[in-house]
Each structure stands twice: as C-alpha cells, then as structure tokens.
Amino acid sequence: MPQSAEKVLDHAPLFREPEYRQMLAEKKLNFECPHPDQIVTDQREYTKTWEYREKNLAREALVVNPAKACQPLGAVFAAAGFERTMSFVHGSQGCVAYYRSHLSRHFKEPSSAVSSSMTEDAAVFGGLKNMVDGLANTYALYDPKMIAVSTTCMAEVIGDDLHSFIENAKSEGSVPPDFDVPFAHTPAFVGSHIDGYDSMVKGVLEHFWNGSERKEVASTINIIPGFDGFCVGNNRELKRLLDIMGVFYIFIQDASDQFDTPSDGMYRMYDGGTKIEDVKSALNAEATLSLQHYNTRKTLEYCNEVGQATASFHYPLGVKATDEFLMKVSEISGKEIPGKIGLERGRLVDAMADSQAWLHGKKYAIYGDPDFVYAVARFVMETGGEPTHCLATNGTAAWEAEMKELLAASPFGKDAQVWAGKDLWALRSLLFTEPVDLLIGNSYGKYLERDTGTPLIRLTFPIFDRHHHHRFPLMGYLGGLRVLTMILDKIFDKLDRETSEPGVTDYSYDLTR
C-alpha cells in the first residue's frame, strides 16, 4: 500500500493510488447498485435543460442545499460577541456540535458553546433538570461573566419555557440570583441563522435594558454588525473609520477578537467582545444603527420602542453604500468626514476606473443572506457588471421587492432576476440555462463551479476550503478595494487558463493585462 509511516499522504493523493481506485470501483459495482453509465449521462444532461429548470423552480415540498443555516447557529455566533459570554444551547449535544464545528471550520478558531444534553427522557418529561444541572456546570467549569441561552428544535417542540427554567435554576442555586442569563427562543425548524442572531441580540439588550431608566446622551451611536463571517476584518475596519471621525460609539456584539485570538502561549476561551457595562450604557445612545437590516429587524424595533432613533443598512460595501453609512454617522454624531477618509474613497473610485475595461458587462450570479446579496449586487453594478441571478434562500417578499427596486434603478440591473426562497440546486438550473461569468457566494458554491464551470468567488459565510479570508474587510472603501481585487484576480486567472498554449490559444503573448 502507498501509505506508510515514512510516506504519509493526504486523502486526496492517497485515493488516486491504484489500490484505492480499484477498491472504490469494486465498492461502486458491488454495493451501490449503479445505473448504466448511459442512463446517468442522459439524466445529467436533462438536468441542464430549460424543461428541467421549470420543474426545478416549481419545487415546493423539497429543499436541496439551501443557502442558509438554522436559528441556533446565529444565536451562538451572537453570544460570542459579548464579554466572557458562554453560549448555552438548550437541546441535544449533536446540534451544538454542528454549530461549534461550523464556526470553527470557517474562522479556524475554537468556538466554545455548551449543551443541556437533552435526550429521550427530556423529550418526554421536559428539560428542566438538564437546565438546572447544565447552568451549574457551565458556571462552575468555564467561569463566564454571562451565559446566553438559546434553544434547538427539541426544546421548542416540547414547549420548554426558558424564562421559568432559568428562574428555577437560579432558585436551586445553579448560578447566583443576580448572574446574567439572557435568553432567546430560536426554533431551528423556522427562519434561519439571521433570525437566531436577531433574537439573541434582542434578548441580551432586553435583559439589561428592561426596567432601566434611559438618559439620552446626544450624538452617541450604537452599531450592530449583524451575522457576518467577515466580522474580524469588517468590525476592525469600521471601528477604524469611526475612530478617525472621532465618533462616540458602542459596537454591540463585537466578535472580531473572539474569532481571531493570537498564538502567544496563552489559551483564551474568551477574548474581546462588547463589555457588559457598555451594553448597559448603550441604552442611553441617541441612535442605534444596524449594518444589516434583515439581520436585526426585531432588535431595531425594540431599540425604537425604548426611544432611540434607528437606521439600517445593507452591508455597507462599495462606494455608495459606504457613503450612505458614513453620512448617517456624520449626521447623528455631528462629526465631519475627514479628508483622510475622502482620499480612501477616491482611491477606490480610481481603482474601479483603472479596471473598467475588464469589469464592464461581466455577468454575475450572487447568493447568500439578503443583505449580502443586496450589497454585492449594488457593488458589481458600480463596476459596470450585471447581477443576472440574485438568490437568497432566507430572502423574504420584502427583500425581493427591495432588490427589484435597486436593480431597476441601474441600466446594469435591467436583465437581473431575483430569487427569494430558492436553493442552490435551483441556482444550478439557472447557471446552465442562463450562464454567467462569475459566481459569488460561500464554499458550497464549489460544487456549482465544478458542475457548471462558473468561477466562484468566496465572499460570505461559511468559507471552509480557503483560509484567512475573514481577517480582511469587505466593508468600507478599503473593503471594496479588496472585493474589487478578488473579482479581477478571478477574471485574470480564468483568462490565463484559457490562453495557456503558445501559438494555439495564446496569440498575443500577454504579460500585461
């Protein structure tokens, strides 16, 4: 066998060795009961047709590879953005393992979360005992400053009441009576991770703000980033811009340090996050701004109820989106936008103009969360690109209408199509019947890239098969420059592959693009 202690192969080259090829071929023949190759080929070609596309898009009872995750994942991510906070998921261990692994594989960092370890008996009799024991263990073992509780399907189906369970656990001494245990009901069988994020952030604010007197401090701003796989780079970039402006702000749910801990000989279970005292004082802010509208609808409603002015954006990426965000900050804070930031804007515009010949007319398929799709579609139209397919599995009718309004405002959006509630198997049909030049989304698009030949640019959560993208910003002018560079690199890489044979495909011997 090719594998030995002296010659250790990764699974990819290992499975290409003759012994493994034979083993896999025999497995397929003897155990998989395969159809004849011609039938498989015919069916594969049929799924590329317009006839199959219409059947595919008409699906209602089946979802294939949705571009979303479930609510508790968003709640676990939200909890990671607060100081010394342990996420406690009331449900089974398997569910929590999924949330932890999903976040760890994207950020390449440990993702701490605990479970109440509900099993069959809890499903019948309720999970109160699990809550009592679980909170006690979490408090004793992990020394948190706050425990943020969310739920999975099991707890929601049987109707466990988190508020009463937490109060019972406190009365039995699991945690001190005054210990902070905010909570959110996050049923995984409805909504998506952005709804779970929204519910948990709102739950934390309610926990600290309810019953407190608000004393408004003029010109102060709360910033809520939303569920963002690029929070490490984005949050730091936005704070840099706000610091340059001299704005007094509180970043609510800042996970940038938690998912970017250094290797310096010290293990950090907790790092960074919005300080509890800052969460309390955030009640007094004049305004709360959300960087992602569809991630924070309930939270913004609550902020408005307590008397704060609110405004939301759609992932401020690119020139106009960043302009709007900074102008709103300037309006509320009374701070001018310094010339230093204006120079950064000008450099992004200059870079876009430098590359206009390569970007104009390029067609895109974009998928992901509603705010992300809106932002990227808007940015590619700024570059002269055409967002042909815009898909959000967790997109609503309101998002679809807003997208259509955005696209109708530009000649580059006149042929665009918006697909709310559709999945990546539907997108496969769209790519075969109406091909595009580039695909923008997350790692799950690599199968679409392989199947349809559409080059994939990874710009949103989760990114499992590439490293460290999340450490660089997408938001702001510098973030826009990075996105612009990634798009251009993909265009030029494809061009180089297509012109790699001297005298056959490479006629002009291009070194300069």
Coordinates of C-alpha atoms in Angstrom, one line a residue:
M1 CA 0.0 0.0 0.0
P2 CA 1.3 3.5 -0.7
Q3 CA 0.5 4.8 2.8
S4 CA 3.3 4.2 5.4
A5 CA 4.9 5.9 8.4
E6 CA 7.7 7.1 6.1
K7 CA 5.3 8.3 3.4
V8 CA 2.1 9.9 4.8
L9 CA -0.2 11.0 2.1
D10 CA -3.2 13.3 2.4
H11 CA -6.5 11.6 1.4
A12 CA -6.7 13.4 -2.0
P13 CA -3.5 11.9 -3.5
L14 CA -4.0 8.7 -1.5
F15 CA -7.3 7.9 -3.1
R16 CA -5.7 8.4 -6.5
E17 CA -3.4 5.4 -6.0
P18 CA -4.2 2.3 -8.0
E19 CA -5.1 0.2 -4.9
Y20 CA -7.7 2.7 -3.8
R21 CA -9.1 3.2 -7.3
Q22 CA -9.7 -0.5 -7.5
M23 CA -11.2 -0.6 -4.1
L24 CA -13.6 2.2 -4.8
A25 CA -14.6 0.8 -8.2
E26 CA -15.4 -2.6 -6.6
K27 CA -17.4 -0.9 -3.9
K28 CA -19.4 1.0 -6.5
L29 CA -20.0 -2.1 -8.6
N30 CA -20.9 -4.5 -5.8
F31 CA -22.7 -2.3 -3.2
E32 CA -24.1 0.8 -4.8
C33 CA -26.3 -0.9 -7.5
P34 CA -25.4 1.8 -10.1
H35 CA -27.5 2.5 -13.1
P36 CA -25.8 2.0 -16.5
D37 CA -23.4 4.9 -17.4
Q38 CA -25.6 6.0 -20.4
I39 CA -28.7 6.4 -18.3
V40 CA -26.7 8.5 -15.8
T41 CA -25.2 10.6 -18.6
D42 CA -28.6 11.2 -20.2
Q43 CA -30.2 12.2 -16.9
R44 CA -27.3 14.6 -16.1
E45 CA -27.7 16.3 -19.5
Y46 CA -31.5 16.5 -19.0
T47 CA -31.0 18.4 -15.7
K48 CA -29.2 21.1 -17.8
T49 CA -32.3 21.9 -19.9
W50 CA -35.0 24.6 -19.7
E51 CA -37.6 21.9 -19.3
Y52 CA -36.0 20.6 -16.1
R53 CA -35.4 24.2 -14.9
E54 CA -39.1 24.9 -14.9
K55 CA -39.8 21.7 -12.9
N56 CA -36.9 22.5 -10.6
L57 CA -38.0 26.1 -9.8
A58 CA -41.6 24.9 -9.2
R59 CA -40.5 22.7 -6.3
E60 CA -42.3 23.5 -3.0
A61 CA -42.1 20.4 -0.7
L62 CA -38.4 19.8 -1.1
V63 CA -35.3 21.9 -0.4
V64 CA -31.9 20.9 -1.8
N65 CA -28.8 22.6 -0.4
P66 CA -30.3 25.8 1.0
A67 CA -28.0 28.8 1.2
K68 CA -28.8 29.3 4.9
A69 CA -28.3 27.6 8.4
C70 CA -30.7 27.3 11.3
Q71 CA -31.5 29.8 14.0
P72 CA -29.4 28.5 16.9
L73 CA -26.2 28.9 14.9
G74 CA -26.9 32.6 14.6
A75 CA -27.6 32.7 18.4
V76 CA -24.3 31.0 19.2
F77 CA -22.4 33.5 16.9
A78 CA -24.3 36.4 18.6
A79 CA -23.3 35.3 22.1
A80 CA -19.6 35.1 21.0
G81 CA -19.7 38.9 20.6
F82 CA -20.2 39.7 24.3
E83 CA -17.6 39.9 27.0
R84 CA -16.8 36.5 28.7
T85 CA -20.0 35.0 27.5
M86 CA -20.7 31.3 27.2
S87 CA -23.3 30.2 24.7
F88 CA -25.7 27.6 26.3
V89 CA -27.9 25.8 23.9
H90 CA -30.9 24.0 25.4
G91 CA -31.0 20.9 23.3
S92 CA -29.0 17.8 22.2
Q93 CA -25.3 17.5 22.1
G94 CA -25.3 16.7 18.4
C95 CA -26.9 20.0 17.5
V96 CA -24.4 22.1 19.4
A97 CA -21.5 20.1 17.8
Y98 CA -22.8 21.3 14.4
Y99 CA -22.8 25.0 15.5
R100 CA -19.3 24.7 17.0
S101 CA -17.8 22.9 14.0
H102 CA -19.4 25.3 11.5
L103 CA -18.0 28.3 13.2
S104 CA -14.6 26.7 13.9
R105 CA -14.2 25.5 10.3
H106 CA -14.8 29.0 9.0
F107 CA -12.8 31.0 11.4
K108 CA -10.1 28.4 12.1
E109 CA -10.6 29.2 15.8
P110 CA -12.1 27.3 18.7
S111 CA -15.8 28.0 19.1
S112 CA -17.0 27.5 22.6
A113 CA -20.6 26.5 23.3
V114 CA -22.2 24.1 25.8
S115 CA -25.3 22.0 25.6
S116 CA -28.0 20.9 28.1
S117 CA -27.6 17.5 26.6
M118 CA -31.2 16.7 26.2
T119 CA -32.0 13.0 25.4
E120 CA -35.1 10.9 25.0
D121 CA -36.3 11.3 28.7
A122 CA -36.0 15.1 28.4
A123 CA -38.0 15.0 25.2
V124 CA -40.8 13.3 27.2
F125 CA -40.7 14.9 30.6
G126 CA -39.1 18.3 29.7
G127 CA -35.6 19.6 30.0
L128 CA -35.8 21.5 33.4
K129 CA -33.4 19.1 35.1
N130 CA -31.0 19.5 32.2
M131 CA -31.2 23.2 32.5
V132 CA -30.5 23.2 36.3
D133 CA -27.5 20.9 36.0
G134 CA -26.2 22.5 32.8
L135 CA -26.2 26.0 34.1
A136 CA -24.5 24.9 37.3
N137 CA -21.8 23.1 35.4
T138 CA -21.3 25.9 33.0
Y139 CA -20.9 28.5 35.8
A140 CA -18.5 26.3 37.7
L141 CA -16.3 25.0 34.9
Y142 CA -16.0 27.8 32.5
D143 CA -16.1 30.9 34.7
P144 CA -18.2 33.1 32.4
K145 CA -19.4 36.6 33.1
M146 CA -22.6 35.9 31.3
I147 CA -24.4 32.8 29.9
A148 CA -26.6 33.3 26.8
V149 CA -29.3 30.6 26.4
S150 CA -30.9 29.6 23.1
T151 CA -32.9 26.6 22.0
T152 CA -32.9 23.8 19.4
C153 CA -35.8 22.0 17.7
M154 CA -36.3 19.5 20.6
A155 CA -36.8 22.1 23.3
E156 CA -39.1 24.2 21.1
V157 CA -41.3 21.2 20.0
I158 CA -42.0 20.2 23.6
G159 CA -42.5 23.8 24.7
D160 CA -39.8 24.4 27.3
D161 CA -40.1 27.9 28.8
L162 CA -36.7 29.3 29.1
H163 CA -37.6 32.2 31.4
S164 CA -39.2 29.9 34.0
F165 CA -36.5 27.3 33.6
I166 CA -33.7 29.9 34.2
E167 CA -35.6 31.3 37.3
N168 CA -36.0 27.7 38.7
A169 CA -32.3 27.0 38.1
K170 CA -31.4 30.2 40.0
S171 CA -33.7 29.3 42.8
E172 CA -31.9 25.9 43.1
G173 CA -28.5 27.6 43.2
S174 CA -27.2 26.7 39.8
V175 CA -26.0 30.3 39.4
P176 CA -26.2 33.3 41.7
P177 CA -29.6 35.1 41.6
D178 CA -28.1 38.2 40.1
F179 CA -26.0 36.4 37.5
D180 CA -26.8 37.5 33.9
V181 CA -28.5 34.8 31.9
P182 CA -30.2 36.4 28.9
F183 CA -32.1 34.0 26.6
A184 CA -33.8 33.7 23.2
H185 CA -36.1 31.1 21.8
T186 CA -34.6 30.0 18.5
P187 CA -36.6 27.2 16.9
A188 CA -34.4 25.7 14.2
F189 CA -37.3 24.5 12.1
V190 CA -38.3 28.0 11.0
G191 CA -36.4 31.1 9.9
S192 CA -32.6 30.9 9.6
H193 CA -29.4 31.9 11.3
I194 CA -30.0 35.6 10.8
D195 CA -33.3 35.3 12.8
G196 CA -31.5 33.5 15.6
Y197 CA -28.9 36.2 15.6
D198 CA -31.6 38.9 15.8
S199 CA -33.4 37.1 18.6
M200 CA -30.3 36.6 20.7
V201 CA -29.0 40.2 20.4
K202 CA -32.5 41.5 21.3
G203 CA -32.6 39.1 24.2
V204 CA -29.3 40.5 25.6
L205 CA -30.5 44.1 25.2
E206 CA -33.8 43.3 26.8
H207 CA -32.1 41.6 29.7
F208 CA -30.0 44.7 30.5
W209 CA -32.3 47.5 29.4
N210 CA -35.8 46.4 30.7
G211 CA -36.7 48.3 33.8
S212 CA -33.8 50.8 33.5
E213 CA -34.3 54.5 33.1
R214 CA -33.0 55.9 29.8
K215 CA -31.0 59.1 29.9
E216 CA -30.1 60.0 26.4
V217 CA -26.6 61.1 25.6
A218 CA -26.7 63.2 22.4
S219 CA -24.6 62.3 19.4
T220 CA -23.8 58.8 20.7
I221 CA -24.3 55.8 18.4
N222 CA -24.8 52.0 18.9
I223 CA -23.5 49.9 16.0
I224 CA -24.9 46.4 15.5
P225 CA -22.9 44.5 12.8
G226 CA -25.3 41.5 12.1
F227 CA -24.3 37.9 11.4
D228 CA -21.1 38.3 9.5
G229 CA -18.5 35.7 8.7
F230 CA -16.1 38.6 7.9
C231 CA -16.6 40.2 11.3
V232 CA -12.9 40.0 12.1
G233 CA -11.9 42.3 9.3
N234 CA -15.1 44.3 8.9
N235 CA -15.6 45.3 12.6
R236 CA -12.0 46.5 12.8
E237 CA -12.2 48.4 9.6
L238 CA -15.4 50.1 10.6
K239 CA -14.1 51.0 14.1
R240 CA -11.0 52.5 12.4
L241 CA -13.2 54.7 10.3
L242 CA -15.3 55.8 13.3
D243 CA -12.2 56.5 15.3
I244 CA -10.8 58.7 12.5
M245 CA -14.1 60.6 12.6
G246 CA -13.9 60.9 16.4
V247 CA -17.4 59.4 16.9
F248 CA -18.5 58.1 20.4
Y249 CA -19.9 54.7 19.6
I250 CA -20.6 51.3 21.1
F251 CA -20.1 48.2 19.0
I252 CA -22.9 45.8 20.2
Q253 CA -21.9 42.2 19.6
D254 CA -18.3 42.5 18.5
A255 CA -16.9 39.0 17.8
S256 CA -13.7 40.3 16.0
D257 CA -11.3 39.3 18.8
Q258 CA -13.1 36.2 19.9
F259 CA -12.6 34.6 16.4
D260 CA -9.0 35.9 15.9
T261 CA -7.1 35.0 19.1
P262 CA -3.3 35.2 18.8
S263 CA -0.9 32.3 19.4
D264 CA 1.3 33.7 22.1
G265 CA 1.4 30.8 24.6
M266 CA -1.9 31.7 26.3
Y267 CA -5.2 30.0 25.6
R268 CA -8.1 32.3 25.6
M269 CA -11.6 30.8 26.0
Y270 CA -12.9 34.3 25.9
D271 CA -11.4 37.3 24.1
G272 CA -12.8 40.7 23.4
G273 CA -16.5 41.2 22.9
T274 CA -18.7 44.1 23.9
K275 CA -18.2 44.8 27.6
I276 CA -21.3 44.2 29.8
E277 CA -21.1 47.8 31.2
D278 CA -21.1 49.1 27.6
V279 CA -24.2 47.0 26.8
K280 CA -25.9 48.6 29.8
S281 CA -24.9 52.2 28.9
A282 CA -25.9 51.6 25.2
L283 CA -29.5 52.2 26.4
N284 CA -28.6 55.9 26.6
A285 CA -27.4 56.2 23.0
E286 CA -29.1 58.7 20.7
A287 CA -29.3 56.2 17.9
T288 CA -28.7 52.6 17.0
L289 CA -27.5 51.7 13.5
S290 CA -27.6 48.2 12.1
L291 CA -25.2 47.3 9.3
Q292 CA -27.6 44.5 8.1
H293 CA -31.3 45.3 8.1
Y294 CA -32.6 41.8 7.7
N295 CA -30.4 40.5 10.5
T296 CA -31.8 42.9 13.1
R297 CA -35.4 43.7 12.4
K298 CA -36.7 42.7 15.9
T299 CA -33.7 44.3 17.6
L300 CA -34.2 47.6 15.9
E301 CA -37.9 47.6 16.7
Y302 CA -37.0 47.2 20.4
C303 CA -34.4 50.0 20.2
N304 CA -37.1 52.2 18.7
E305 CA -39.5 51.3 21.5
V306 CA -37.1 52.4 24.2
G307 CA -36.8 55.8 22.5
Q308 CA -33.7 55.5 20.3
A309 CA -33.6 56.7 16.7
T310 CA -32.8 53.8 14.4
A311 CA -31.5 53.2 10.9
S312 CA -30.3 50.2 9.0
F313 CA -28.1 49.4 6.0
H314 CA -27.5 46.5 3.7
Y315 CA -23.9 45.5 4.4
P316 CA -22.0 48.8 3.5
L317 CA -19.8 47.5 0.7
G318 CA -18.6 49.7 -2.2
V319 CA -18.7 53.4 -2.8
K320 CA -22.3 54.5 -2.5
A321 CA -23.2 52.1 0.4
T322 CA -20.2 53.3 2.4
D323 CA -21.0 56.9 1.6
E324 CA -24.5 56.4 3.0
F325 CA -23.3 54.8 6.2
L326 CA -20.7 57.5 6.9
M327 CA -23.1 60.3 6.1
K328 CA -25.6 58.9 8.5
V329 CA -23.0 58.6 11.2
S330 CA -21.9 62.2 10.5
E331 CA -25.5 63.4 10.7
I332 CA -26.1 61.8 14.1
S333 CA -22.7 62.5 15.7
G334 CA -22.2 66.0 14.3
K335 CA -18.7 64.9 13.2
E336 CA -17.3 65.8 9.8
I337 CA -16.0 63.1 7.5
P338 CA -12.2 63.8 7.4
G339 CA -10.3 64.3 4.2
K340 CA -8.3 61.1 5.1
I341 CA -11.4 59.1 4.5
G342 CA -12.2 61.0 1.4
L343 CA -8.8 60.0 0.0
E344 CA -9.6 56.3 0.6
R345 CA -12.9 56.8 -1.3
G346 CA -11.1 58.4 -4.2
R347 CA -8.6 55.6 -4.4
L348 CA -11.4 53.0 -4.6
V349 CA -13.0 55.0 -7.4
D350 CA -9.7 55.3 -9.2
A351 CA -9.1 51.5 -8.9
M352 CA -12.5 50.8 -10.4
A353 CA -11.8 53.2 -13.3
D354 CA -8.4 51.6 -13.9
S355 CA -10.0 48.2 -14.3
Q356 CA -13.2 49.2 -16.0
A357 CA -12.4 47.5 -19.3
W358 CA -12.2 44.1 -17.6
L359 CA -15.3 44.6 -15.4
H360 CA -17.8 46.2 -17.8
G361 CA -20.5 43.8 -18.9
K362 CA -19.5 40.9 -16.7
K363 CA -22.5 38.8 -15.6
Y364 CA -22.8 37.5 -12.0
A365 CA -24.8 35.1 -10.0
I366 CA -24.9 36.1 -6.3
Y367 CA -26.2 34.0 -3.4
G368 CA -26.2 34.3 0.4
D369 CA -28.0 36.2 3.1
P370 CA -30.4 39.0 2.0
D371 CA -28.2 42.0 3.0
F372 CA -25.1 40.4 1.5
V373 CA -26.7 39.8 -1.9
Y374 CA -28.1 43.3 -1.9
A375 CA -24.7 44.8 -1.2
V376 CA -22.8 42.7 -3.7
A377 CA -25.3 43.3 -6.5
R378 CA -25.1 47.1 -5.8
F379 CA -21.3 47.0 -5.9
V380 CA -21.0 45.0 -9.1
M381 CA -23.3 47.4 -10.8
E382 CA -21.0 50.2 -9.7
T383 CA -18.2 48.4 -11.6
G384 CA -20.4 48.1 -14.7
G385 CA -21.2 44.4 -14.0
E386 CA -24.6 42.8 -14.4
P387 CA -26.1 40.8 -11.4
T388 CA -28.0 38.3 -13.5
H389 CA -29.2 36.0 -10.7
C390 CA -29.7 37.2 -7.1
L391 CA -30.7 34.4 -4.8
A392 CA -31.3 34.3 -1.0
T393 CA -32.9 31.2 0.4
N394 CA -33.8 33.2 3.5
G395 CA -35.0 36.2 1.5
T396 CA -38.5 37.5 2.1
A397 CA -41.1 39.1 -0.2
A398 CA -40.0 42.5 1.2
W399 CA -36.4 41.7 0.3
E400 CA -37.4 40.7 -3.2
A401 CA -39.3 43.9 -3.7
E402 CA -36.3 46.0 -2.4
M403 CA -33.9 44.1 -4.7
K404 CA -36.1 44.7 -7.7
E405 CA -36.2 48.4 -6.9
L406 CA -32.4 48.5 -6.6
L407 CA -31.9 46.7 -9.9
A408 CA -34.4 48.8 -11.8
A409 CA -32.5 52.0 -10.8
S410 CA -29.5 51.0 -12.9
P411 CA -29.2 50.0 -16.6
F412 CA -26.9 47.2 -15.4
G413 CA -29.8 45.6 -13.5
K414 CA -32.3 45.6 -16.2
D415 CA -32.0 41.9 -17.0
A416 CA -31.5 40.8 -13.4
Q417 CA -33.7 38.1 -11.8
V418 CA -34.3 37.9 -8.0
W419 CA -34.9 34.5 -6.4
A420 CA -36.3 34.6 -2.8
G421 CA -36.6 31.3 -1.1
K422 CA -34.7 29.3 -3.7
D423 CA -31.8 26.9 -3.0
L424 CA -28.5 26.1 -4.7
W425 CA -30.0 23.2 -6.7
A426 CA -32.3 25.8 -8.3
L427 CA -29.3 28.0 -8.9
R428 CA -27.6 25.1 -10.8
S429 CA -30.5 25.1 -13.3
L430 CA -30.2 28.9 -13.7
L431 CA -26.5 28.7 -14.3
F432 CA -26.9 26.0 -17.0
T433 CA -29.8 27.8 -18.8
E434 CA -28.7 31.4 -18.4
P435 CA -24.9 31.2 -17.9
V436 CA -22.9 34.0 -16.2
D437 CA -19.2 34.9 -16.0
L438 CA -18.8 34.7 -12.2
L439 CA -20.4 33.2 -9.2
I440 CA -20.2 34.9 -5.7
G441 CA -21.2 33.2 -2.5
N442 CA -19.7 30.7 0.0
S443 CA -17.8 27.4 -0.1
Y444 CA -20.9 25.4 -1.0
G445 CA -20.7 27.0 -4.5
K446 CA -17.6 25.0 -5.3
Y447 CA -19.9 22.2 -6.5
L448 CA -21.7 24.6 -8.8
E449 CA -18.3 25.8 -10.0
R450 CA -17.3 22.2 -10.7
D451 CA -20.6 21.3 -12.4
T452 CA -21.2 24.4 -14.5
G453 CA -17.7 25.7 -15.0
T454 CA -18.6 29.1 -13.4
P455 CA -15.7 30.6 -11.5
L456 CA -16.5 31.0 -7.8
I457 CA -15.5 34.0 -5.6
R458 CA -15.9 33.2 -1.9
L459 CA -17.1 36.3 0.0
T460 CA -19.5 35.1 2.6
F461 CA -20.0 32.6 5.5
P462 CA -19.2 29.8 5.5
I463 CA -15.8 29.5 3.8
F464 CA -14.4 26.1 4.7
D465 CA -12.0 25.4 1.9
R466 CA -9.9 28.6 1.9
H467 CA -8.1 30.1 4.9
H468 CA -8.0 33.6 6.4
H469 CA -10.3 35.4 4.1
H470 CA -12.3 36.6 7.1
R471 CA -9.3 38.5 8.5
F472 CA -9.7 41.1 5.8
P473 CA -12.5 43.6 5.4
L474 CA -15.2 43.7 2.8
M475 CA -17.0 46.8 4.2
G476 CA -15.9 50.3 3.7
Y477 CA -13.7 51.7 1.0
L478 CA -10.7 49.5 1.7
G479 CA -13.1 46.5 1.8
G480 CA -14.5 47.5 -1.5
L481 CA -10.9 47.6 -2.9
R482 CA -10.3 44.0 -1.6
V483 CA -13.5 42.8 -3.2
L484 CA -12.6 44.5 -6.5
T485 CA -9.2 42.8 -6.4
M486 CA -10.7 39.4 -5.8
I487 CA -13.1 39.8 -8.7
L488 CA -10.3 40.9 -11.0
D489 CA -8.0 38.1 -9.9
K490 CA -10.6 35.5 -10.7
I491 CA -11.2 37.1 -14.2
F492 CA -7.5 37.1 -14.9
D493 CA -6.9 33.6 -13.6
K494 CA -9.6 32.3 -15.9
L495 CA -8.2 34.3 -18.9
D496 CA -4.7 32.8 -18.2
R497 CA -6.1 29.3 -18.1
E498 CA -7.9 29.8 -21.4
T499 CA -4.8 31.3 -23.1
S500 CA -2.1 28.9 -21.8
E501 CA -1.0 27.2 -25.0
P502 CA 1.5 29.3 -27.0
G503 CA 0.6 29.7 -30.7
V504 CA -2.8 27.9 -30.2
T505 CA -4.7 29.9 -27.5
D506 CA -2.1 32.4 -26.6
Y507 CA -1.8 34.7 -29.7
S508 CA -0.7 38.0 -28.2
Y509 CA 1.7 36.7 -25.5
D510 CA 0.0 38.9 -23.0
L511 CA 2.1 39.8 -19.9
T512 CA 0.2 43.0 -19.2
R513 CA -3.5 42.9 -18.6

